[in-house]
mmCIF file of C-alpha atoms and ligand atoms in Angstrom:
data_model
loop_
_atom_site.group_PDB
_atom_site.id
_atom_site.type_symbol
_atom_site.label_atom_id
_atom_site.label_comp_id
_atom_site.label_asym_id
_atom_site.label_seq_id
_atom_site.Cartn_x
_atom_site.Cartn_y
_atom_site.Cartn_z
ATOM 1 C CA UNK E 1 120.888 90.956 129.476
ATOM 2 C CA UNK E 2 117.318 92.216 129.180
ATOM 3 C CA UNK E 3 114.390 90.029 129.389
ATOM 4 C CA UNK E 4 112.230 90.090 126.268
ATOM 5 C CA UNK E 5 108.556 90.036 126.462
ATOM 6 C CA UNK E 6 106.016 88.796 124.110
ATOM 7 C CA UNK E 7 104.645 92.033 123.406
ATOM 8 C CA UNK E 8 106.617 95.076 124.929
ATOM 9 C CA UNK E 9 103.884 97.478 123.692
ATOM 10 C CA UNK E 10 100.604 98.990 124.828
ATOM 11 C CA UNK E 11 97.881 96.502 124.675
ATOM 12 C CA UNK E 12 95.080 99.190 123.037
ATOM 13 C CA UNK E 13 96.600 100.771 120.079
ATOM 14 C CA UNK E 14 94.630 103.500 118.666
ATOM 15 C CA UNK E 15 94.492 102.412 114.774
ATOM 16 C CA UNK E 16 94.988 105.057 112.137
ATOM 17 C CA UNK E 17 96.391 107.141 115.055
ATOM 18 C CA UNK E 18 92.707 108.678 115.639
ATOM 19 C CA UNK E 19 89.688 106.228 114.946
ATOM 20 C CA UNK E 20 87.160 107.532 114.375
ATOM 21 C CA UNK E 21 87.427 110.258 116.575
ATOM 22 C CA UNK E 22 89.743 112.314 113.970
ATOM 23 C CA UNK E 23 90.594 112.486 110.504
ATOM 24 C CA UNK E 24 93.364 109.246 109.872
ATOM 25 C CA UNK E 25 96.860 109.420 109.924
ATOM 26 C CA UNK E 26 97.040 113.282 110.606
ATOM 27 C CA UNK E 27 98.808 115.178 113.633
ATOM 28 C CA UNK E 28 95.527 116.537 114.975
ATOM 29 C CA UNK E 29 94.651 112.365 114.978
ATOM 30 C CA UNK E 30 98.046 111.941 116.757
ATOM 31 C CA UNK E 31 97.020 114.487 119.717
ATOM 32 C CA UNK E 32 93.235 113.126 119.999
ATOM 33 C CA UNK E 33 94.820 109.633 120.618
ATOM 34 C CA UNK E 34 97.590 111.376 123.351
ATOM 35 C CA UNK E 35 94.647 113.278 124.689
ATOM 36 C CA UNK E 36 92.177 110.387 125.604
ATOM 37 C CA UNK E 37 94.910 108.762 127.095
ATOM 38 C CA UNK E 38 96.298 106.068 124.739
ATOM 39 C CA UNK E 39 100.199 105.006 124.489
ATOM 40 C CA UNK E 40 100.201 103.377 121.226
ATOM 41 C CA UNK E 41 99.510 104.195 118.041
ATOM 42 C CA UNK E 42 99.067 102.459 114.490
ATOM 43 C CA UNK E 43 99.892 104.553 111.498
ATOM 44 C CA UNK E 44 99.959 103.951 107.702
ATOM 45 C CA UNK E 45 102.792 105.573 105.498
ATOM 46 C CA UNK E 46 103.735 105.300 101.835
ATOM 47 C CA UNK E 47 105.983 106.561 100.139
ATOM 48 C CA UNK E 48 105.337 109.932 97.917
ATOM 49 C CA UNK E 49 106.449 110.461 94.408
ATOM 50 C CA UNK E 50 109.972 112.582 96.233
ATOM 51 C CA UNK E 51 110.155 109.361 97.740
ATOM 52 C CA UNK E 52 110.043 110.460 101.620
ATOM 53 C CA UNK E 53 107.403 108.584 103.867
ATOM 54 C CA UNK E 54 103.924 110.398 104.567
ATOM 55 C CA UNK E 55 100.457 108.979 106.382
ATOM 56 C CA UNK E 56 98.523 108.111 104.384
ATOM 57 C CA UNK E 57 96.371 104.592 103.922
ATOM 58 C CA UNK E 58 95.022 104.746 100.482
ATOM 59 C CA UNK E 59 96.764 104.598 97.259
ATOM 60 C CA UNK E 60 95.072 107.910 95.985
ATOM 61 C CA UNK E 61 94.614 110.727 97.749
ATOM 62 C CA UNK E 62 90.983 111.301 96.807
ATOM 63 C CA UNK E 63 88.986 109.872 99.825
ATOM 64 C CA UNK E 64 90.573 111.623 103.202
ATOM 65 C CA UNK E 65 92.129 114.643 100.808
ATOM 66 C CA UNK E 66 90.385 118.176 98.976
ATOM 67 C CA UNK E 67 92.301 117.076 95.783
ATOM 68 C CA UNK E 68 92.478 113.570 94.112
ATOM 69 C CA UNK E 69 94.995 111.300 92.030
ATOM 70 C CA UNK E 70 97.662 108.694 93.039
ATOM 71 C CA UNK E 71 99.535 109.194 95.753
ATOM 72 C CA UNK E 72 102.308 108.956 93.348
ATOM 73 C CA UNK E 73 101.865 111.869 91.747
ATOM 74 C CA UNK E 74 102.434 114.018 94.801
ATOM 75 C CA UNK E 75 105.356 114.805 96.706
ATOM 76 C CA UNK E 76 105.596 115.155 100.329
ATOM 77 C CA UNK E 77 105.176 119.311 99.695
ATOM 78 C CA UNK E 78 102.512 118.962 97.458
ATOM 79 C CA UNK E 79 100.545 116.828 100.016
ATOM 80 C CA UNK E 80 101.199 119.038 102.868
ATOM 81 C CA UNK E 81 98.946 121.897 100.907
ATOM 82 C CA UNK E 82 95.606 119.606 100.986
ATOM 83 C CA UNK E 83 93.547 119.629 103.223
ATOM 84 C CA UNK E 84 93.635 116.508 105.151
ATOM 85 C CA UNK E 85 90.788 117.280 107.847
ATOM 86 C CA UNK E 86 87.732 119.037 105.968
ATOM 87 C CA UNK E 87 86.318 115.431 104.641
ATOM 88 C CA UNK E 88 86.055 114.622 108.555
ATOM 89 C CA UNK E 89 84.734 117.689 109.642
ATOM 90 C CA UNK E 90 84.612 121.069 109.518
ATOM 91 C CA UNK E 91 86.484 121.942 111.976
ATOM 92 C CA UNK E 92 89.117 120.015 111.086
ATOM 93 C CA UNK E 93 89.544 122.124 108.054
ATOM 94 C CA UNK E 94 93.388 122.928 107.806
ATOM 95 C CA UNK E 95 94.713 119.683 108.778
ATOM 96 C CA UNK E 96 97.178 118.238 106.233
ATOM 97 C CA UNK E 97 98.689 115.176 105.352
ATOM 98 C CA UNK E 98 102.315 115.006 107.735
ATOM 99 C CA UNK E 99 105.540 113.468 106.541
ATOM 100 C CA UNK E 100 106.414 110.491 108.714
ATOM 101 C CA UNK E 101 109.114 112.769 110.547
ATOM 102 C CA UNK E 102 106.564 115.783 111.515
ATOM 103 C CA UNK E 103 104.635 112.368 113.241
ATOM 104 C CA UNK E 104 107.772 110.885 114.763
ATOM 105 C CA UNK E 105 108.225 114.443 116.693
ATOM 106 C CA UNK E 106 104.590 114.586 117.717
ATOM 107 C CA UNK E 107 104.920 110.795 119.070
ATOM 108 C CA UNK E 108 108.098 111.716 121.243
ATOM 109 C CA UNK E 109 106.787 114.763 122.480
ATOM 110 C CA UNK E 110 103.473 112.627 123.400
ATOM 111 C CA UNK E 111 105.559 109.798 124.486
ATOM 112 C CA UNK E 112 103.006 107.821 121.723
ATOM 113 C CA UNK E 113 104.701 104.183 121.012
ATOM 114 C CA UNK E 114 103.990 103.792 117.163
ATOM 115 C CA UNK E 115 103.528 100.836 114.891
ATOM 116 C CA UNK E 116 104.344 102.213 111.232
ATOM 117 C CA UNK E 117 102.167 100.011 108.871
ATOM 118 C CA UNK E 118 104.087 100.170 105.923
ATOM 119 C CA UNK E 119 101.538 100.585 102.567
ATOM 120 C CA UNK E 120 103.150 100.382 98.929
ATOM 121 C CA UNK E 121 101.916 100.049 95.567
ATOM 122 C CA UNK E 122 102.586 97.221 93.256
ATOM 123 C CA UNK E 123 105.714 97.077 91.919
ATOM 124 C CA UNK E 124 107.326 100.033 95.006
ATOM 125 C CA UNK E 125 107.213 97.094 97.837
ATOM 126 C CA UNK E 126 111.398 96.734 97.987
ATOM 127 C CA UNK E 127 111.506 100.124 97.961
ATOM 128 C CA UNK E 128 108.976 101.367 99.979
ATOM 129 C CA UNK E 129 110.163 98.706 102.747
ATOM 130 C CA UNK E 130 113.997 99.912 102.140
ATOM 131 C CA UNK E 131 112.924 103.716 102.599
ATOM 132 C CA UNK E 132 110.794 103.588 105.396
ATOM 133 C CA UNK E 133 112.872 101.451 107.877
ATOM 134 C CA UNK E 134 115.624 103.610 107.225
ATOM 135 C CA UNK E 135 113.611 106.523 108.287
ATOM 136 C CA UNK E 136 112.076 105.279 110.650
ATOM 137 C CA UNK E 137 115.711 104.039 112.172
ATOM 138 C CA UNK E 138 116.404 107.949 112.077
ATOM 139 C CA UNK E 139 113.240 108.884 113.320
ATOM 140 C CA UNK E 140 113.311 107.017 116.490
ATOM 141 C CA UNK E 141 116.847 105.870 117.172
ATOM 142 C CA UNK E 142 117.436 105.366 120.847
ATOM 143 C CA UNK E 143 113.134 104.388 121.364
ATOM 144 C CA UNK E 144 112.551 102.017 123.985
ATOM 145 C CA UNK E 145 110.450 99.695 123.232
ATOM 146 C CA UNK E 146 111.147 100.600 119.614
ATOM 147 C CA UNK E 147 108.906 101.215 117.188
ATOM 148 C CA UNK E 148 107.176 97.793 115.109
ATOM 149 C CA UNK E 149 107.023 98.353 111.420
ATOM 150 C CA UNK E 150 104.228 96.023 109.685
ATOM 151 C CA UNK E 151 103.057 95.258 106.102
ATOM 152 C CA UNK E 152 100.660 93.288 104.567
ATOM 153 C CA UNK E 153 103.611 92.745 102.221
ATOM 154 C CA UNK E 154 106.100 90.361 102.613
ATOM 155 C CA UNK E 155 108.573 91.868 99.655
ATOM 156 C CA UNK E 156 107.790 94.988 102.170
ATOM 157 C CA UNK E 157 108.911 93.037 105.275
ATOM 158 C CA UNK E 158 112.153 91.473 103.593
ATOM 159 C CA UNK E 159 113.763 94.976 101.854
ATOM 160 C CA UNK E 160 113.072 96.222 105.854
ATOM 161 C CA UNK E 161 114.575 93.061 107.863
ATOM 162 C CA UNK E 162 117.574 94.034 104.665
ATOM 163 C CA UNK E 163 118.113 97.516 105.677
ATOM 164 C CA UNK E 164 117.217 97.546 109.512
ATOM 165 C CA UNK E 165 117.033 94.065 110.860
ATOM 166 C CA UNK E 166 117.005 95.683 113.862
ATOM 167 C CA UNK E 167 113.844 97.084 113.962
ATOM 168 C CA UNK E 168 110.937 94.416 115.059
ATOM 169 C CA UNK E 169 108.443 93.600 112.053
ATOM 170 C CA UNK E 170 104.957 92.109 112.130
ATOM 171 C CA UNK E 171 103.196 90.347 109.457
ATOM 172 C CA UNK E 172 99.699 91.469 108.911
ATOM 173 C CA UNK E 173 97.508 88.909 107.764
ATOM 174 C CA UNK E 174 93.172 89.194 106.813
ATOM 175 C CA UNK E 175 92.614 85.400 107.128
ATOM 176 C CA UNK E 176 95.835 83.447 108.304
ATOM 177 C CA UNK E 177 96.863 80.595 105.534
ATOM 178 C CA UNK E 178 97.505 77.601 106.560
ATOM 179 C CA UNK E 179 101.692 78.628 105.986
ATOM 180 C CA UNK E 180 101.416 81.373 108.204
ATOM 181 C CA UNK E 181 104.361 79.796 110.201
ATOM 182 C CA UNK E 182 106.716 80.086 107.240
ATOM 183 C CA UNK E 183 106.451 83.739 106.010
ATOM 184 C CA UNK E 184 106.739 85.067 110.084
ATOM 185 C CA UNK E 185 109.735 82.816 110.157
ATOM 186 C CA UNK E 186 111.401 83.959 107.422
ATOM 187 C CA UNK E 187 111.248 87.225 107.876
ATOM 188 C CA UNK E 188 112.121 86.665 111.523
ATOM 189 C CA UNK E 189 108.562 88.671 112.582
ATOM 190 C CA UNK E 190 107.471 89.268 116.334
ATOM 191 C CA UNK E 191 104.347 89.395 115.455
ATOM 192 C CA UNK E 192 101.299 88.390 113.412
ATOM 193 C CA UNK E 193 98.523 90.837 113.227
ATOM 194 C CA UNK E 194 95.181 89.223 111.997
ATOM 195 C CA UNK E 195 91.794 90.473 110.751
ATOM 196 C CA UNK E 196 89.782 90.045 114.229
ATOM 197 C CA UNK E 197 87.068 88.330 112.139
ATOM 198 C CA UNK E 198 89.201 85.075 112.019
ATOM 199 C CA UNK E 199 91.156 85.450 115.603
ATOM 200 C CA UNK E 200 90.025 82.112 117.041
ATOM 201 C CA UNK E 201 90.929 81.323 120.617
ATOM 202 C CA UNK E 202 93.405 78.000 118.832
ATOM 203 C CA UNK E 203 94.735 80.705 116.523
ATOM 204 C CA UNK E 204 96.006 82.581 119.761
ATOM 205 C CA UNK E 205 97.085 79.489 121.114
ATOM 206 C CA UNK E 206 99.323 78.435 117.719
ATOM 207 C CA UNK E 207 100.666 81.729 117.064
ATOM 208 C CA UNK E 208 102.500 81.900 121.396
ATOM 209 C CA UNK E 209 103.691 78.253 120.582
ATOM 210 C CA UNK E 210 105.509 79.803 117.452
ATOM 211 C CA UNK E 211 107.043 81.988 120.013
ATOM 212 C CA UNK E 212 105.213 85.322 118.425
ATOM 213 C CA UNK E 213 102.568 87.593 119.686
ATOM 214 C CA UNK E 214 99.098 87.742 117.751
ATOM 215 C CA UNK E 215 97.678 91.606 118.048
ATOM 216 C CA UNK E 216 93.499 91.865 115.892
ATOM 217 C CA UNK E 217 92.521 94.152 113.999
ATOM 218 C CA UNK E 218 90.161 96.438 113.653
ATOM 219 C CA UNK E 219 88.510 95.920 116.717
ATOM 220 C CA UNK E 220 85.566 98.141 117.451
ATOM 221 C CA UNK E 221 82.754 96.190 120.002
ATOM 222 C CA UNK E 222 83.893 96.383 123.278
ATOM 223 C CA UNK E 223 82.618 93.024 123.827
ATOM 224 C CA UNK E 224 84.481 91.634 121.386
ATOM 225 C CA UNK E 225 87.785 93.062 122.657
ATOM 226 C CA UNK E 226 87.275 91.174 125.975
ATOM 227 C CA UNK E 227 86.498 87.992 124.315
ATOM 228 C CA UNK E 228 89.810 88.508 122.078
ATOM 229 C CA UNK E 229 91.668 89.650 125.702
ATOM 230 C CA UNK E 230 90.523 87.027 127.916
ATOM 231 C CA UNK E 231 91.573 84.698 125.030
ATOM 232 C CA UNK E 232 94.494 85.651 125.419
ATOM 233 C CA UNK E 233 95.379 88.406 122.236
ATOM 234 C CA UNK E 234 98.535 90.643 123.127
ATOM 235 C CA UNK E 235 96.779 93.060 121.707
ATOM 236 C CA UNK E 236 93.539 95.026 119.813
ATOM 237 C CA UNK E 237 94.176 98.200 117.127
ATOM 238 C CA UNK E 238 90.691 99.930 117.917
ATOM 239 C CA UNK E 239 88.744 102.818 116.061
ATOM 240 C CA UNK E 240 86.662 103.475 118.951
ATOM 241 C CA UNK E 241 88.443 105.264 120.923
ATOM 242 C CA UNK E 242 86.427 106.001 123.630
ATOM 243 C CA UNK E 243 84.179 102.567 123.729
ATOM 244 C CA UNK E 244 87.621 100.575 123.714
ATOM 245 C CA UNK E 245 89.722 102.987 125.985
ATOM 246 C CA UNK E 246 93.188 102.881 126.789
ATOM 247 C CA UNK E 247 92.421 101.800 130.339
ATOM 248 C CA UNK E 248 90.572 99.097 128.365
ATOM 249 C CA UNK E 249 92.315 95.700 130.342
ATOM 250 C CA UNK E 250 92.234 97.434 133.871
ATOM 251 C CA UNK E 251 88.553 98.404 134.153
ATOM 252 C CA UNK E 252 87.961 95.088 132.917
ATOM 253 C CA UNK E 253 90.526 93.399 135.408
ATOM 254 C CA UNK E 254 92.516 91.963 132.590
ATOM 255 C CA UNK E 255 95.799 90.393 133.759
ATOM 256 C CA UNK E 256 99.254 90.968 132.388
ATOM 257 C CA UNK E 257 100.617 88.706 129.610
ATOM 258 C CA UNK E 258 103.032 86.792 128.398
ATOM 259 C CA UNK E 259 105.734 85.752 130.676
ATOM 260 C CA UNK E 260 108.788 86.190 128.716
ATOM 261 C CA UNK E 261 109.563 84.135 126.326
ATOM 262 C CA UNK E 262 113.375 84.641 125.946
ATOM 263 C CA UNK E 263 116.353 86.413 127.241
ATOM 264 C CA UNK E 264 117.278 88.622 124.143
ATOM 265 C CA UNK E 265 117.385 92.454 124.534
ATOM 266 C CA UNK E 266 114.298 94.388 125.033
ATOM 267 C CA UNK E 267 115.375 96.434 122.508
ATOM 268 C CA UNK E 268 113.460 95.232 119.566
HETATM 269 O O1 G3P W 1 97.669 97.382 110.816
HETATM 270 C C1 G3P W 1 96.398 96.841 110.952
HETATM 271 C C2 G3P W 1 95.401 97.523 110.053
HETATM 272 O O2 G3P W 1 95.649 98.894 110.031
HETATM 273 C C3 G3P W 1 95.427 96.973 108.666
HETATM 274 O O3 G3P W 1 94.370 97.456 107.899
HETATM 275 O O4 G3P W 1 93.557 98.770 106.014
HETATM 276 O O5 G3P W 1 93.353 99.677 108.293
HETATM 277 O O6 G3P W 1 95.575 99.552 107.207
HETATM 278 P P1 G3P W 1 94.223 98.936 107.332
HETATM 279 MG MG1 MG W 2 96.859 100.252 108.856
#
């Protein structure tokens, strides 16, 4: 028997896979994060209308895209014809939008640990949460530490603990309510991720005694993140990739977390 720990994931998480140092959710985004040295990675997928899982964060394509419309209205094909890069940058012209399993093969080969944020429209939540662990189950099947699937959703959260229960699941919250306790234990979540606006140090404190690790979002002043660290956050999704860098908690002579917290398998 494996000990578990709090958080068996990088500590720095590169959110969107690139910051703001490439265009989101892409592969090009994927390689930036690899390249400055980062071992974790937050990406945002949703389902397209062929129903297979893509990055992307918005509902429409129109802001990080060459075309515009819903999402829904383009299938996984379609979407790998725009041009995913060109609103960043010139030179990112040519960049598309990736299905989730053209990312899962750049992770591996990167050795990237991912968290898949799981983004749905309203009324595509079951489904989207249904779909997405299953793919992501095939994606990465023998990962170690596994991947961490997350929603804002909880109808997202339940139709994944349904298919995969298996796979670890975070709650992602802006401003905790007061309940937080009962949605994480219901959908038996490892982890809360909160706005880093409302990430008090008593917060921190609440969330461990619930037996869960707390990881802030979006955090982008390097002061900050060492306030939220020596707090005692398991962890910070950054934009700012080379203010906040993965080397982050040793320059800044961080310790280690989180003794364990139970004897359960590493696994999730
Ligand atoms: O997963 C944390 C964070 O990514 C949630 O916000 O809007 O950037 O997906 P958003
Ligand atoms: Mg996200």
């Amino acid at each position: 028997m494996l000990t578990r720990t709090r958080w068996p994931y990088p500590r720095v998480v590169a959110h969107r896979a690139g910051g703001s140092v490439a265009p989101e959710n892409t592969l090009v985004a994927l390689r930036a994060a690899a390249g400055l040295g980062f071992a974790g990675v937050e990406i945002d997928a949703r389902l397209a209308a062929c129903g297979s899982a893509v990055l992307m964060h918005d509902a429409t394509v129109d802001r990080t895209t060459d075309a515009s419309g819903p999402i829904a209205e383009f299938t996984a094909d379609d979407l790998r014809g725009l041009d995913a890069g060109v609103w960043f940058g010139n030179e990112y012209a040519g960049e598309h939008v990736p299905a989730l399993d053209a990312a899962a093969v750049l992770c591996h080969a990167t050795g990237l640990w991912t968290n898949i944020e799981i983004k749905a429209d309203d009324g595509e939540e079951a489904e989207a949460g249904h779909v997405i662990a299953r793919e992501v189950k095939r994606l990465w099947p023998d990962a170690s530490p596994s991947p961490l699937l997350s929603s804002f959703s909880e109808e997202v959260l339940a139709a994944a603990m349904e298919s995969v229960p298996d796979l670890p699941r975070a709650l992602i919250v802006r401003q905790p309510p007061t309940d937080w306790r009962e949605p994480v234990t219901r959908l038996k979540c490892r982890a809360l991720h909160v706005d880093q606006q409302y990430v008090t140090e008593a917060l921190i404190a609440d969330v461990h005694a619930a037996g869960i690790a707390i990881a802030a979002y979006t955090v982008n002043s390097p002061g900050r993140a060492l306030v939220l660290f020596e707090w005692g956050v398991d962890a910070v999704f950054t934009d700012e990739l080379r203010d906040i860098r993965a080397d982050f908690l040793t320059t800044h002579d961080i310790a280690s977390p989180a003794a364990p917290t139970s004897t359960e398998s590493d696994a999730g």
